[in-house]
Each structure stands twice: as structure tokens, then as C-alpha cells.
């Protein structure tokens, strides 16, 4: 009984206060201050980051994703600093977090590859939503660029989902990147037809089409003396939005105009010549 009373004596209480309560109270208070100030500083950093990214006109999805990653990393440092102030051994905590990150990374290699490719697509912007592209062996209009995969709509209105890694690691052809395009067409006429007349008709048709640009000037010339036809290469420039319609319309108009002018578009053909040899056998018998 006397020992219990001695534990609550003035000297022991003062010792407990000086040795435990005050140091622990200071540590707890400092840990709280570090956490509160740290959160405030992280918020300021994220605010500056978002303003800079917005001025650079990066995709909103990329900004939000990078902001969440930076926030998680910075808050991890804040929490570690707070726990360290409380005397917690944070070395083992950091080691556990690192080992967990390594294990997750190894199990999600393909997903991380697609994620990295998605970030690169959003940063460098080889294409954007609404562009007509050819990538990963697929051609279509881009609907959405995601972090892990992108969505396209084919010309026959099928939705196609492609992993970003497949897109970024191959050739990307963006047909919508430029305002103008060149339509490459080939037309063949017969060897007996008037070559200069056919060339003049093609030039007149190009000059009469308002969709064809005067500069750069369209190219019309004989490109090949083929097996069954003399082939003209016709290369007019036009607005990218007019490309397909111009190519279809012009091809149809050439056929109709050549028919009117009596210029033939020959079928693939082959001339076979037979030579009759003298019958030497009958001469010998005679």
C-alpha cells in the first residue's frame, strides 16, 4: 500500500511528466504540425501544377491522373515525416511499401506498359479525339484516348478498343493532321487512243473542279507504258475533308468523259500470235 502511494508521490508524478508526458506531447504536437503544414504545402504544389498544365493545354484526363499520382507520393512523404517525429521506425515501412510496389509492378507489366504508352500519347499528342487515323493495323476515327487503352470507330461503325502499347509501339498515320491532302489516281487508255487528247481532258476536268487547289498545281503525266494500257498518274491537292468525295467523283467523271470522247479504258489483255511451220514430213515422203 505504501509502495502504491509512493508511485503517485509528487516527485514521481513530476518525473513522469518530465520524462514521458512532455516529450511525447511535444512529439505528437510536432507530428500534427508536420502533417497539417505538409498537407497545405502539397495542396499549394498541386495547385501550381494544375495551373501550369492547364496553360500547356494538356488533356484533362492526363492532368487529373498525374495530379493524383503526385498527390499520393507527396502525402506519403508527409506521413513518413510525421511518423518519424513520433519515433516510429519508418525504415521498415518504406521497405514494405517498396517491396509491395515491386510486386505489383511485376504482376502488372502489360498494364504498366499500356499505361506508359497512354501517358506518352496524351503528352505528345500524335492524334486527338475526332482524328481519322491508322494504327496497330486498324483504321478509324478516334473516340477516346484512355490511360490504358484507346477507342476507335471504324468506317462501318464498329467500336474498336486497342491497348495503348500496341498503338504507341507501331506506326501511326494521322489522316486528319493536315488541312490538305493529295489524291493519287491512275487512269489507263488504249495504245491506239489519242494520248495528248486524253491528257488535255484530264487537265480540263481538274481545272473545272472547285475542290482542286491551284497551288500546288495538280500533276498529270504518263507514268507507265503497261502491258495493255498507257497509264496516266493524276495527283490533285484538295482539302482533307474533300479527299474521299473528290477521289470517288473524279474517277466516275473520268469514265463518263472518256466514253463521250471515244477514249477507251482497256481491259487487261494479252496478244497471242501463232506461227505455222512447214510440214517437212510430207516433203520427205514425196
CSV table of C-alpha atoms in Angstrom, one decimal, residues 11-265:
chain,number,residue,atom,x,y,z
A,11,UNK,CA,8.4,13.5,-7.1
A,12,UNK,CA,7.3,10.5,-9.3
A,13,UNK,CA,4.5,12.5,-11.0
A,14,UNK,CA,6.9,15.2,-11.8
A,15,UNK,CA,9.4,12.7,-13.1
A,16,UNK,CA,6.7,11.0,-15.3
A,17,UNK,CA,5.6,14.4,-16.7
A,18,UNK,CA,9.2,15.5,-17.4
A,19,UNK,CA,10.4,12.1,-18.8
A,20,UNK,CA,7.3,11.0,-20.8
A,21,UNK,CA,4.3,13.3,-20.9
A,22,UNK,CA,6.1,16.5,-22.1
A,23,UNK,CA,8.4,14.8,-24.7
A,24,UNK,CA,5.6,12.7,-26.0
A,25,UNK,CA,3.2,15.7,-26.1
A,26,UNK,CA,5.8,17.7,-27.9
A,27,UNK,CA,6.4,14.9,-30.4
A,28,UNK,CA,2.6,14.4,-31.0
A,29,UNK,CA,2.2,18.2,-31.4
A,30,UNK,CA,5.1,18.3,-33.9
A,31,UNK,CA,3.8,15.3,-35.8
A,32,UNK,CA,0.4,17.0,-36.1
A,33,UNK,CA,2.0,20.3,-37.2
A,34,UNK,CA,4.1,18.5,-39.8
A,35,UNK,CA,1.0,16.7,-41.2
A,36,UNK,CA,-1.1,19.8,-41.3
A,37,UNK,CA,1.6,22.0,-42.8
A,38,UNK,CA,2.6,19.2,-45.2
A,39,UNK,CA,-1.0,18.9,-46.5
A,40,UNK,CA,-1.1,22.6,-47.0
A,41,UNK,CA,2.2,22.6,-48.9
A,42,UNK,CA,1.1,19.6,-51.0
A,43,UNK,CA,-2.1,21.5,-51.9
A,44,UNK,CA,-0.1,24.5,-53.0
A,45,UNK,CA,2.2,22.4,-55.1
A,46,UNK,CA,-0.8,20.7,-56.8
A,47,UNK,CA,-2.5,24.0,-57.4
A,48,UNK,CA,0.6,25.4,-59.2
A,49,UNK,CA,1.0,22.1,-61.1
A,50,UNK,CA,-2.6,22.2,-62.3
A,51,UNK,CA,-2.3,25.9,-63.5
A,52,UNK,CA,0.9,25.1,-65.4
A,53,UNK,CA,-0.5,22.0,-67.0
A,54,UNK,CA,-3.7,23.9,-68.0
A,55,UNK,CA,-1.7,26.7,-69.6
A,56,UNK,CA,0.1,24.0,-71.6
A,57,UNK,CA,-3.3,22.7,-72.8
A,58,UNK,CA,-2.7,19.1,-71.8
A,59,UNK,CA,-5.6,16.7,-71.8
A,60,UNK,CA,-7.8,17.0,-68.7
A,61,UNK,CA,-7.6,13.2,-68.1
A,62,UNK,CA,-3.8,13.3,-68.1
A,63,UNK,CA,-3.8,16.3,-65.7
A,64,UNK,CA,-6.1,14.6,-63.2
A,65,UNK,CA,-4.2,11.4,-63.3
A,66,UNK,CA,-0.7,13.0,-62.9
A,67,UNK,CA,-2.2,15.2,-60.1
A,68,UNK,CA,-3.4,12.1,-58.2
A,69,UNK,CA,0.0,10.4,-58.6
A,70,UNK,CA,1.9,13.4,-57.4
A,71,UNK,CA,-0.5,13.9,-54.5
A,72,UNK,CA,-0.1,10.3,-53.4
A,73,UNK,CA,3.7,10.5,-53.5
A,74,UNK,CA,3.9,13.8,-51.6
A,75,UNK,CA,1.4,12.7,-49.0
A,76,UNK,CA,3.5,9.6,-48.4
A,77,UNK,CA,6.5,11.7,-47.6
A,78,UNK,CA,4.4,13.8,-45.3
A,79,UNK,CA,3.1,10.8,-43.4
A,80,UNK,CA,6.5,9.2,-43.1
A,81,UNK,CA,7.9,12.5,-41.7
A,82,UNK,CA,5.0,12.7,-39.2
A,83,UNK,CA,5.6,9.1,-38.1
A,84,UNK,CA,9.3,9.7,-37.8
A,85,UNK,CA,8.7,12.6,-35.5
A,86,UNK,CA,6.7,10.2,-33.2
A,87,UNK,CA,9.7,7.9,-33.1
A,88,UNK,CA,8.2,5.2,-35.3
A,89,UNK,CA,10.9,3.3,-37.3
A,90,UNK,CA,9.9,4.3,-40.9
A,91,UNK,CA,12.8,2.3,-42.5
A,92,UNK,CA,10.8,-0.9,-42.4
A,93,UNK,CA,7.6,0.9,-43.6
A,94,UNK,CA,9.5,2.3,-46.6
A,95,UNK,CA,10.9,-1.1,-47.3
A,96,UNK,CA,7.4,-2.7,-47.2
A,97,UNK,CA,6.0,-0.1,-49.5
A,98,UNK,CA,8.9,-0.5,-51.9
A,99,UNK,CA,8.5,-4.3,-51.9
A,100,UNK,CA,4.8,-4.0,-52.5
A,101,UNK,CA,5.3,-1.6,-55.3
A,102,UNK,CA,7.8,-4.0,-56.9
A,103,UNK,CA,5.5,-7.0,-56.6
A,104,UNK,CA,2.6,-5.0,-58.1
A,105,UNK,CA,4.8,-3.8,-60.9
A,106,UNK,CA,5.9,-7.3,-61.8
A,107,UNK,CA,2.4,-8.6,-61.8
A,108,UNK,CA,1.1,-5.8,-64.0
A,109,UNK,CA,3.8,-5.5,-66.6
A,110,UNK,CA,1.5,-5.3,-69.6
A,111,UNK,CA,-0.9,-2.9,-67.9
A,112,UNK,CA,2.1,-0.7,-66.9
A,113,UNK,CA,3.3,-0.8,-70.5
A,114,UNK,CA,-0.1,0.3,-71.7
A,115,UNK,CA,-0.2,3.0,-69.0
A,116,UNK,CA,3.2,4.4,-70.0
A,117,UNK,CA,2.1,4.4,-73.7
A,118,UNK,CA,-1.1,6.2,-72.7
A,119,UNK,CA,0.8,8.9,-70.9
A,120,UNK,CA,3.1,9.4,-73.9
A,121,UNK,CA,0.1,9.6,-76.3
A,122,UNK,CA,-1.5,12.2,-74.1
A,123,UNK,CA,1.7,14.2,-73.7
A,124,UNK,CA,3.0,14.2,-77.3
A,125,UNK,CA,-0.5,14.0,-78.9
A,126,UNK,CA,0.2,12.3,-82.3
A,127,UNK,CA,-3.6,12.3,-82.6
A,128,UNK,CA,-6.6,13.5,-80.7
A,129,UNK,CA,-10.3,12.6,-80.4
A,130,UNK,CA,-12.0,13.1,-83.7
A,131,UNK,CA,-9.0,12.4,-85.9
A,132,UNK,CA,-9.1,9.7,-88.5
A,133,UNK,CA,-6.0,7.5,-88.1
A,134,UNK,CA,-4.4,4.2,-89.0
A,135,UNK,CA,-2.6,2.5,-86.1
A,136,UNK,CA,-2.0,-1.1,-84.8
A,137,UNK,CA,-3.3,-2.5,-88.1
A,138,UNK,CA,-6.7,-0.6,-87.6
A,139,UNK,CA,-8.2,2.4,-89.4
A,140,UNK,CA,-10.9,4.5,-87.9
A,141,UNK,CA,-12.0,7.7,-86.1
A,142,UNK,CA,-10.6,8.2,-82.6
A,143,UNK,CA,-13.3,8.5,-80.0
A,144,UNK,CA,-11.4,8.4,-76.7
A,145,UNK,CA,-7.8,8.2,-75.6
A,146,UNK,CA,-7.7,6.5,-72.2
A,147,UNK,CA,-4.8,5.8,-69.8
A,148,UNK,CA,-4.7,2.1,-70.7
A,149,UNK,CA,-6.5,1.8,-74.0
A,150,UNK,CA,-8.0,3.9,-76.7
A,151,UNK,CA,-11.3,3.6,-78.5
A,152,UNK,CA,-11.9,4.0,-82.3
A,153,UNK,CA,-14.9,3.7,-84.6
A,154,UNK,CA,-14.3,2.0,-87.9
A,155,UNK,CA,-15.7,3.3,-91.2
A,156,UNK,CA,-18.5,0.7,-90.9
A,157,UNK,CA,-19.3,2.0,-87.4
A,158,UNK,CA,-17.8,-0.8,-85.3
A,159,UNK,CA,-16.3,0.2,-82.0
A,160,UNK,CA,-12.7,-1.0,-81.6
A,161,UNK,CA,-10.7,-0.9,-78.3
A,162,UNK,CA,-6.9,-1.0,-78.7
A,163,UNK,CA,-4.3,-1.3,-76.0
A,164,UNK,CA,-2.2,1.9,-76.0
A,165,UNK,CA,1.1,-0.1,-76.1
A,166,UNK,CA,0.1,-1.6,-79.5
A,167,UNK,CA,-0.6,1.9,-80.8
A,168,UNK,CA,2.5,3.7,-79.5
A,169,UNK,CA,4.9,0.9,-80.5
A,170,UNK,CA,3.9,0.9,-84.1
A,171,UNK,CA,3.5,3.4,-87.0
A,172,UNK,CA,0.7,6.0,-86.6
A,173,UNK,CA,-0.8,7.6,-89.7
A,174,UNK,CA,-3.0,10.6,-88.9
A,175,UNK,CA,-5.1,11.4,-91.9
A,176,UNK,CA,-6.6,14.4,-90.1
A,177,UNK,CA,-3.4,16.1,-89.0
A,178,UNK,CA,-3.1,18.3,-92.1
A,179,UNK,CA,-5.6,20.6,-93.7
A,180,UNK,CA,-4.8,19.5,-97.2
A,181,UNK,CA,-4.2,16.1,-98.8
A,182,UNK,CA,-3.1,14.8,-102.2
A,183,UNK,CA,-5.4,12.4,-104.1
A,184,UNK,CA,-3.3,9.9,-106.1
A,185,UNK,CA,-5.2,8.3,-109.0
A,186,UNK,CA,-4.2,6.3,-112.0
A,187,UNK,CA,-6.2,6.1,-115.3
A,188,UNK,CA,-5.3,3.9,-118.3
A,189,UNK,CA,-6.1,4.4,-122.0
A,190,UNK,CA,-5.6,2.2,-125.0
A,191,UNK,CA,-2.4,2.3,-127.1
A,192,UNK,CA,-4.4,3.3,-130.2
A,193,UNK,CA,-6.1,6.3,-128.4
A,194,UNK,CA,-5.0,9.9,-128.6
A,195,UNK,CA,-2.6,10.4,-125.7
A,196,UNK,CA,-2.5,14.2,-125.8
A,197,UNK,CA,-6.2,14.5,-126.1
A,198,UNK,CA,-6.7,12.3,-123.0
A,199,UNK,CA,-4.2,14.4,-121.1
A,200,UNK,CA,-5.9,17.6,-122.1
A,201,UNK,CA,-9.3,16.2,-120.9
A,202,UNK,CA,-7.9,15.3,-117.5
A,203,UNK,CA,-6.4,18.8,-117.1
A,204,UNK,CA,-9.6,20.4,-118.1
A,205,UNK,CA,-11.6,18.3,-115.6
A,206,UNK,CA,-9.2,19.2,-112.8
A,207,UNK,CA,-9.4,22.9,-113.6
A,208,UNK,CA,-13.2,22.8,-113.6
A,209,UNK,CA,-13.4,21.1,-110.2
A,210,UNK,CA,-13.6,23.8,-107.5
A,211,UNK,CA,-12.3,21.3,-104.8
A,212,UNK,CA,-9.0,21.0,-106.6
A,213,UNK,CA,-6.4,23.5,-105.4
A,214,UNK,CA,-4.5,25.6,-107.9
A,215,UNK,CA,-1.4,25.7,-105.7
A,216,UNK,CA,0.3,23.3,-105.5
A,217,UNK,CA,-0.7,22.6,-109.1
A,218,UNK,CA,-2.1,19.2,-109.8
A,219,UNK,CA,0.2,16.7,-111.6
A,220,UNK,CA,-0.9,14.9,-114.8
A,221,UNK,CA,1.5,12.8,-116.7
A,222,UNK,CA,2.2,9.4,-118.3
A,223,UNK,CA,3.6,7.2,-115.6
A,224,UNK,CA,3.7,3.8,-117.3
A,225,UNK,CA,3.5,2.0,-120.6
A,226,UNK,CA,1.7,-1.0,-119.3
A,227,UNK,CA,1.1,-4.4,-120.8
A,228,UNK,CA,-2.3,-3.4,-122.1
A,229,UNK,CA,-2.7,0.3,-121.4
A,230,UNK,CA,-0.9,3.7,-121.3
A,231,UNK,CA,-1.3,4.8,-117.7
A,232,UNK,CA,-1.7,8.4,-116.5
A,233,UNK,CA,-0.9,9.4,-113.0
A,234,UNK,CA,-3.2,12.2,-111.7
A,235,UNK,CA,-2.4,13.9,-108.4
A,236,UNK,CA,-4.6,16.9,-107.4
A,237,UNK,CA,-4.4,18.6,-104.0
A,238,UNK,CA,-7.6,19.3,-102.0
A,239,UNK,CA,-8.9,20.0,-98.5
A,240,UNK,CA,-8.7,16.9,-96.3
A,241,UNK,CA,-12.4,17.0,-95.8
A,242,UNK,CA,-13.0,16.7,-99.6
A,243,UNK,CA,-10.4,13.9,-100.2
A,244,UNK,CA,-12.6,10.8,-100.4
A,245,UNK,CA,-15.5,12.5,-102.2
A,246,UNK,CA,-13.2,14.1,-104.8
A,247,UNK,CA,-11.5,10.8,-105.5
A,248,UNK,CA,-14.8,9.0,-106.0
A,249,UNK,CA,-16.4,11.7,-108.0
A,250,UNK,CA,-13.4,12.3,-110.3
A,251,UNK,CA,-13.0,8.6,-111.1
A,252,UNK,CA,-16.6,8.4,-112.1
A,253,UNK,CA,-16.4,11.6,-114.2
A,254,UNK,CA,-13.3,10.4,-116.0
A,255,UNK,CA,-15.1,7.2,-117.1
A,256,UNK,CA,-18.1,9.1,-118.4
A,257,UNK,CA,-16.0,11.8,-120.1
A,258,UNK,CA,-13.7,9.2,-121.8
A,259,UNK,CA,-16.8,7.4,-123.1
A,260,UNK,CA,-18.1,10.6,-124.6
A,261,UNK,CA,-14.8,11.4,-126.2
A,262,UNK,CA,-14.3,7.9,-127.6
A,263,UNK,CA,-11.2,7.2,-125.4
A,264,UNK,CA,-11.1,3.6,-124.3
A,265,UNK,CA,-10.2,2.2,-120.9
